[in-house]
CSV table of C-alpha atoms in Angstrom, one decimal:
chain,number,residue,atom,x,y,z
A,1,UNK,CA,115.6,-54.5,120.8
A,2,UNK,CA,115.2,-51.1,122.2
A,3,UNK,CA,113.5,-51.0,125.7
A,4,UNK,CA,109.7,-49.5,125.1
A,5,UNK,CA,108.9,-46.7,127.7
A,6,UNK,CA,106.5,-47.6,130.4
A,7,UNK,CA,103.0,-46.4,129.7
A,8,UNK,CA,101.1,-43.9,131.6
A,9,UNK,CA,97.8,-44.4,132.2
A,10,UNK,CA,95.4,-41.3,131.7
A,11,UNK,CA,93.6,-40.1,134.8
A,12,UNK,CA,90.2,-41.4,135.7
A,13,UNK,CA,87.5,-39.5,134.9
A,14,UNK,CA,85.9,-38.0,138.3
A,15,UNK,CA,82.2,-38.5,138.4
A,16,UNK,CA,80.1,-35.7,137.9
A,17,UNK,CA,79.2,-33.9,141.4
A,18,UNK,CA,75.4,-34.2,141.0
A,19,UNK,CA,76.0,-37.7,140.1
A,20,UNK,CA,77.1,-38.6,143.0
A,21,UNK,CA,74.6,-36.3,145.0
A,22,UNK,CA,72.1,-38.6,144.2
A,23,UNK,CA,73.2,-41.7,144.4
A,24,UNK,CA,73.8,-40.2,148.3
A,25,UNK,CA,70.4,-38.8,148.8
A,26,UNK,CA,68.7,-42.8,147.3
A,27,UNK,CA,71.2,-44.4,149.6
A,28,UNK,CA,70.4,-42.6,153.1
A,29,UNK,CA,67.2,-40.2,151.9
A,30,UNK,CA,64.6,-43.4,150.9
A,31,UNK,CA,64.7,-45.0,154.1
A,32,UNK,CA,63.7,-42.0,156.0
A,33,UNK,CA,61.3,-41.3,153.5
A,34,UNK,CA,59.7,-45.1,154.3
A,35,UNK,CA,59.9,-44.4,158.0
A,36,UNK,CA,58.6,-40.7,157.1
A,37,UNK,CA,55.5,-42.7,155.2
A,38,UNK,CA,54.8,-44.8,158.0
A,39,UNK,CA,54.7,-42.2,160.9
A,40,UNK,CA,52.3,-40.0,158.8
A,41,UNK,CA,49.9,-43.3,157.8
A,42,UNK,CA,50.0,-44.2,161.6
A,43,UNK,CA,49.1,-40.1,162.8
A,44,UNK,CA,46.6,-40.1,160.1
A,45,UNK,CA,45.1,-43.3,161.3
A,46,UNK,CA,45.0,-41.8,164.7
A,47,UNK,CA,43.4,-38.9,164.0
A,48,UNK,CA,40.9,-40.3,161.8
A,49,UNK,CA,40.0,-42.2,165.3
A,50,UNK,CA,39.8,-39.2,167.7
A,51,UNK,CA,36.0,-39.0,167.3
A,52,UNK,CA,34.8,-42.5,167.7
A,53,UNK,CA,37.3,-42.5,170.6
A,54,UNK,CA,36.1,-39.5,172.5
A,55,UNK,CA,32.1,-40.8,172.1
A,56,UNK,CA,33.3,-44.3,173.7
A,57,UNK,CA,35.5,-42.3,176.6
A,58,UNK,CA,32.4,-40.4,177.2
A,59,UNK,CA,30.3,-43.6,177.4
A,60,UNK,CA,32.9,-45.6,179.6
A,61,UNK,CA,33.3,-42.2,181.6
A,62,UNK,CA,28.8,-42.4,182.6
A,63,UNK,CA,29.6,-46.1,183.5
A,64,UNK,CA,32.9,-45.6,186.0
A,65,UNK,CA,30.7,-42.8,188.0
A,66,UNK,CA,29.9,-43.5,191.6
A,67,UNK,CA,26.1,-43.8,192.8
A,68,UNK,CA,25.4,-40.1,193.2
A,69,UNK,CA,28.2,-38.7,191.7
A,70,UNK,CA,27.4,-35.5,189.2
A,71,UNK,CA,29.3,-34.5,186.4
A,72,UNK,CA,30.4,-30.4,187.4
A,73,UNK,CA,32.5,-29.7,183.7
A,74,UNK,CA,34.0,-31.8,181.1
A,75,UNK,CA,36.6,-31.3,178.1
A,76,UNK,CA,38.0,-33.5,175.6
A,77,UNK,CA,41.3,-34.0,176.4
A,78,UNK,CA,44.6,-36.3,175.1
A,79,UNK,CA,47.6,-37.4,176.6
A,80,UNK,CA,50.6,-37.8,173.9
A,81,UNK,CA,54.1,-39.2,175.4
A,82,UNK,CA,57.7,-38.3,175.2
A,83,UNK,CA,58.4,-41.6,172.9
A,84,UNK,CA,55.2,-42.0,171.0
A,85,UNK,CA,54.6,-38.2,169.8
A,86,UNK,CA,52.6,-39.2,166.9
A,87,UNK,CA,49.8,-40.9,168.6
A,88,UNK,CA,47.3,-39.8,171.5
A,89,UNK,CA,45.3,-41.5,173.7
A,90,UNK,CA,41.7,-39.1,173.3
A,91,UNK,CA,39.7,-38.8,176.2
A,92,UNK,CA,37.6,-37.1,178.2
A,93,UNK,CA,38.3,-35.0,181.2
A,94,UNK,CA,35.9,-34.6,184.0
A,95,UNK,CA,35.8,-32.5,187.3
A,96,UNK,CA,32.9,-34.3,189.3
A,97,UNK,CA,31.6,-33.1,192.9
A,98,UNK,CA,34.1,-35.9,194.6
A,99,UNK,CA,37.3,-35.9,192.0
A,100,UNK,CA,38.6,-35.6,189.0
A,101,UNK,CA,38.4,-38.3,186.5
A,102,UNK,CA,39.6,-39.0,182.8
A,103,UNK,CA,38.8,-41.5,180.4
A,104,UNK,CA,41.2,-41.9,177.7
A,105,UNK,CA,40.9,-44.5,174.9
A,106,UNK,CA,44.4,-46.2,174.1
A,107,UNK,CA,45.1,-46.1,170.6
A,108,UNK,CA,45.0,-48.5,167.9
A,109,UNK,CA,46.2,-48.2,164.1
A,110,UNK,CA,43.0,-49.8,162.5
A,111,UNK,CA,40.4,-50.1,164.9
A,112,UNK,CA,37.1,-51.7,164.0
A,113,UNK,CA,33.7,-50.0,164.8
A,114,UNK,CA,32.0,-53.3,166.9
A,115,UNK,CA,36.2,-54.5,167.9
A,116,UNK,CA,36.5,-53.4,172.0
A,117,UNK,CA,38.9,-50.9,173.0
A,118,UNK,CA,41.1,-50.7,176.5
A,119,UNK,CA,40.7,-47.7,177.9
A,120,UNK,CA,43.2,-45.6,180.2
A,121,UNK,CA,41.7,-44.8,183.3
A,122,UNK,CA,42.7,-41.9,186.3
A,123,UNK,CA,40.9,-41.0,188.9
A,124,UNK,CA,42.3,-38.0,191.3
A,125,UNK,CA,40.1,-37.5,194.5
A,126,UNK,CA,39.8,-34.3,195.7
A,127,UNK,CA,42.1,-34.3,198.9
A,128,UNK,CA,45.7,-33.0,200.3
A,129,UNK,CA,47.2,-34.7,197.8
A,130,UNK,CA,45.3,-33.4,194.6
A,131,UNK,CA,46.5,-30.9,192.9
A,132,UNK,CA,45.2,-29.4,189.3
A,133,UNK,CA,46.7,-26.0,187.4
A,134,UNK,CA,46.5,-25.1,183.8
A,135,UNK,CA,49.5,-25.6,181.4
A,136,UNK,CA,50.6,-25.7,178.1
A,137,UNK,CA,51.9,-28.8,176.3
A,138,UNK,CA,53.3,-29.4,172.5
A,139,UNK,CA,50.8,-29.7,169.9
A,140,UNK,CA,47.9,-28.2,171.7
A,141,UNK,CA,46.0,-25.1,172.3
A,142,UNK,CA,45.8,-25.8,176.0
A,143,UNK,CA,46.4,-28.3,178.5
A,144,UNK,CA,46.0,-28.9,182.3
A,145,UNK,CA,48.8,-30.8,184.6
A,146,UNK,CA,47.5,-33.5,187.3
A,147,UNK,CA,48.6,-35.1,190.0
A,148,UNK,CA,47.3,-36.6,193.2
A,149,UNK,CA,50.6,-37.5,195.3
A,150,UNK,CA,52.4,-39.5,192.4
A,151,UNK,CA,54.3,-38.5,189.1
A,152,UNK,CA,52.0,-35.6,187.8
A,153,UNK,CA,50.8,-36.2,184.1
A,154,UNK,CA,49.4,-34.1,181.9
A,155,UNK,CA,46.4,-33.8,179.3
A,156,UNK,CA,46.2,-31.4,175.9
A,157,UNK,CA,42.4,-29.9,175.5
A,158,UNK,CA,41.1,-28.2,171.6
A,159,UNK,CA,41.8,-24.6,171.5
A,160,UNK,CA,37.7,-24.5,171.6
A,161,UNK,CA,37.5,-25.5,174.6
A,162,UNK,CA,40.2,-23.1,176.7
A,163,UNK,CA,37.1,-21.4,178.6
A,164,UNK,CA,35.4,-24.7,179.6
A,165,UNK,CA,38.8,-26.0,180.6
A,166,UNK,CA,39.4,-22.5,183.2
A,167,UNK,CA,36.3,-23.4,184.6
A,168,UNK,CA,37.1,-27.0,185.4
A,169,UNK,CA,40.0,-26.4,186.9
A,170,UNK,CA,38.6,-23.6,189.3
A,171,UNK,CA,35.6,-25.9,189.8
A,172,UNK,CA,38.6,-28.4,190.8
A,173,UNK,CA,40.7,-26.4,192.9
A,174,UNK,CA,37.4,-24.7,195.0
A,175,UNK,CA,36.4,-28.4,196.2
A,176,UNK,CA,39.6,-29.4,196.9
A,177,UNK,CA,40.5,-26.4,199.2
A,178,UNK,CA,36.6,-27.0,201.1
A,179,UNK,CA,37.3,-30.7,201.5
A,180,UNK,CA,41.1,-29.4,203.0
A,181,UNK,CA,39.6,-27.1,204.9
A,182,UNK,CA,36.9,-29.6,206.1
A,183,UNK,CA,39.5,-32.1,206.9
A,184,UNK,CA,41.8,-29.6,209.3
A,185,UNK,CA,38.9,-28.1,211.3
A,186,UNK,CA,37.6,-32.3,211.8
A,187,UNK,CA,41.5,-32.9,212.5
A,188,UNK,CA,41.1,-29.8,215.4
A,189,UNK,CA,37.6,-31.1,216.7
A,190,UNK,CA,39.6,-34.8,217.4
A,191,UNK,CA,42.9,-33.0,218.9
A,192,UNK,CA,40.3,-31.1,221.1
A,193,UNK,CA,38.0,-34.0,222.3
A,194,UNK,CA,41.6,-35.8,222.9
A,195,UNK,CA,43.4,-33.4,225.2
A,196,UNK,CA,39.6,-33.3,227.5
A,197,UNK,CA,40.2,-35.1,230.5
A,198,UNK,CA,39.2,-38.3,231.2
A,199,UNK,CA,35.4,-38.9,232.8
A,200,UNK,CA,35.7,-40.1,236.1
A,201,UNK,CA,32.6,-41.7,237.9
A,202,UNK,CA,32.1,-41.7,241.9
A,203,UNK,CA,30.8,-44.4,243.8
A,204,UNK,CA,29.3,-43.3,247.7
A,205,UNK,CA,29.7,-46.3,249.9
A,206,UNK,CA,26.4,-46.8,251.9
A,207,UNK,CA,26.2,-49.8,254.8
A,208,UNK,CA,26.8,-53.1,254.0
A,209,UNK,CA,28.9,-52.4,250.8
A,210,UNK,CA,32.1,-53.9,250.4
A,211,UNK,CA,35.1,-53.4,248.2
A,212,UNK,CA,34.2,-57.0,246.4
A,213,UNK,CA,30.7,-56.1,245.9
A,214,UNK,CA,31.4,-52.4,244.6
A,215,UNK,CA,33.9,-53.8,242.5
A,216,UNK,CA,31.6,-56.7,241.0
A,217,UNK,CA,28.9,-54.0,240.9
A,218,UNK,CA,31.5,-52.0,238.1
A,219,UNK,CA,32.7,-54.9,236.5
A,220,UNK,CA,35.9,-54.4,238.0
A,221,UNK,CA,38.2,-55.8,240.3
A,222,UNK,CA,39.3,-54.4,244.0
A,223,UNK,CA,42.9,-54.6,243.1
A,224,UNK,CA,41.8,-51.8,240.7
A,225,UNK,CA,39.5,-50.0,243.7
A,226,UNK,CA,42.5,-50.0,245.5
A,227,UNK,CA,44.9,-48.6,243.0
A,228,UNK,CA,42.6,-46.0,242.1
A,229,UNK,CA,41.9,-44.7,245.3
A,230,UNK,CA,45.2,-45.4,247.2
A,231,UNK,CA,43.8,-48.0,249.0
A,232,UNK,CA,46.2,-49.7,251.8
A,233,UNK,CA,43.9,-52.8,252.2
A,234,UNK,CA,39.9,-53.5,251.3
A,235,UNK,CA,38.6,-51.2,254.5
A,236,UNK,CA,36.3,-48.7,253.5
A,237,UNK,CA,33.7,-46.4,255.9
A,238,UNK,CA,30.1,-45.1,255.0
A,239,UNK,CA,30.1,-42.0,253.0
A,240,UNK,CA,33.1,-42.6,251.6
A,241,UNK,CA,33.1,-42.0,247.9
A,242,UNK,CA,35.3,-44.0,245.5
A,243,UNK,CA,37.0,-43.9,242.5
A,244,UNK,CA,35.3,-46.4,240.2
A,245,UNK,CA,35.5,-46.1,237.0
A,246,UNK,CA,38.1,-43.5,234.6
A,247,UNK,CA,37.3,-43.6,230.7
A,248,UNK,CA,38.8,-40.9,227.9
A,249,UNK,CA,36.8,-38.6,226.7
A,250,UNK,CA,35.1,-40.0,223.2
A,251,UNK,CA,36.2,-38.8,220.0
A,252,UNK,CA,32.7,-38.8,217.9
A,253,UNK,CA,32.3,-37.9,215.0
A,254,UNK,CA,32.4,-34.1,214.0
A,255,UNK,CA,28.8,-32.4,213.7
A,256,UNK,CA,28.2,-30.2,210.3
A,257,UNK,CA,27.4,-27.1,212.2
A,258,UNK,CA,31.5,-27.2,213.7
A,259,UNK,CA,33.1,-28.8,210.3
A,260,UNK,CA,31.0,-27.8,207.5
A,261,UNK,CA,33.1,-25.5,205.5
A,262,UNK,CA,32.0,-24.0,203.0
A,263,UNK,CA,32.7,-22.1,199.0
A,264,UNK,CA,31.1,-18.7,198.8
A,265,UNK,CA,29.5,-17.3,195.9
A,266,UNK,CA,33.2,-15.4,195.5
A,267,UNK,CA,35.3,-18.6,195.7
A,268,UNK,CA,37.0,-18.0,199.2
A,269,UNK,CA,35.8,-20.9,201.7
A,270,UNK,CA,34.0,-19.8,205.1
A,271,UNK,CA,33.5,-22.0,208.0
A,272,UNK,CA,30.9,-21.9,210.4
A,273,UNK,CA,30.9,-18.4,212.9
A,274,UNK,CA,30.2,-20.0,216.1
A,275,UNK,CA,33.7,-22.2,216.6
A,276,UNK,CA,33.5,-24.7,219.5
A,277,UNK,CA,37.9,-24.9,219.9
A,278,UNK,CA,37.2,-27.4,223.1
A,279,UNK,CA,33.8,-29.0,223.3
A,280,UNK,CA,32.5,-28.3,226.9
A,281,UNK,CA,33.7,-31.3,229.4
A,282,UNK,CA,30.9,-33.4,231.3
């Protein structure tokens, strides 16, 4: 019997291009369209909680005030991060007559009305270490950068409220530069009262003192008579005045008329006219 010849398959059919397309964009498109869905539900969510947060920061901002401490400008302000871009913490942000504080409610994906909230709170003092300028930042109209001598963060405020948020930060820097200013001419008034010399008080031995007595009279002892006055032994003569009693100069406190600086109605910071460099000796 004749050998049959081998048989020759046909090619395969290749699959149609936009076949395959899809079956591509259902394998690697649907989950990023879930992840897609849940980034938008979890913004939304966020959003939908800017205003309830912002009335609590305000609230929680009138309770962490200081007894006396006034309220100069506030804006609402948030704080978005690197790794969470599509939630905020919404706040408020307040430039007081002592620092700087904000209030920022940390977000929550379904918070209840009556549920409580944590709440994110800075406080930057007005000092050498503060420092405040206006910024930009992504997804806001406007935003200001803060520090107070640590890693400087920064807040986003509304596009409504750039001119409120200028004059905060002027309000800002203008105490900051009178407390700096306060703070170096109180530094000069304590170098000054240091470098005085010492007060030294007399003693004028009259008849029938003796070294003992003087020295009990002083609260002292006559090996310290003798070493201030370069005393050989415990003989002393009427009329002879002694060395009793050496103290430093002391450093009080600064009076307002020396270190009172001052903002003028400009902004630039005067001090008082009459300086005292070296307060008189006595």
């Amino acid at each position: 019997m004749p050998a049959q010849p081998p048989t020759i398959a046909p090619p395969a059919r290749r699959e149609p291009w936009h076949r395959r397309a899809g079956r591509a964009l259902l394998t690697w498109g649907a989950p990023l369209v879930a992840v897609g869905a849940v980034v938008l539900v979890v913004f939304a969510a966020n959003v939908r909680d800017r205003a309830n947060a912002e009335r609590l920061a305000l609230r929680e901002l009138r309770v962490r005030l200081e007894p006396g401490e006034r309220v100069l400008h506030r804006v609402r302000a948030a704080e978005r991060h690197w790794y969470d871009l599509y939630r905020a913490t919404y706040g408020v942000l307040a430039a007081t007559d002592r620092r700087v504080l904000y209030v920022g409610v940390l977000p929550e994906l379904y918070p209840t009305p009556d549920a409580p909230r944590a709440f994110d709170v800075r406080s930057y003092p007005y000092d050498t270490l503060f420092a405040i300028a206006a910024t930009s930042a992504p997804f806001s109209a406007a935003a200001v950068r803060l520090s107070h001598g640590g890693e400087p963060r920064r807040y986003g405020v509304r596009a409504g409220q750039r001119a409120e948020l200028g004059a905060l930060v002027r309000e800002a820097n203008r105490r900051d530069l009178v407390i700096r200013e306060t703070l170096r001419l109180e530094r000069h008034y304590r170098d000054s009262l240091a470098a005085l010399p010492p007060n030294r008080e007399y003693y004028r031995v009259h008849r029938g003192d003796a070294l003992e007595s003087i020295a009990r009279r002083y609260h002292t002892t006559p090996e310290r008579l003798r070493a201030l006055n370069r005393l050989a032994d415990d003989r002393i003569r009427i009329g002879q005045e002694l060395l009793v009693r050496v103290t430093p100069h002391p450093i009080t406190p600064c009076p307002p008329e020396i270190c009172g600086a001052v903002s003028a109605s400009g902004g630039e910071i005067r001090t008082p006219e009459a300086r005292t460099p070296n307060p008189p000796p006595r």
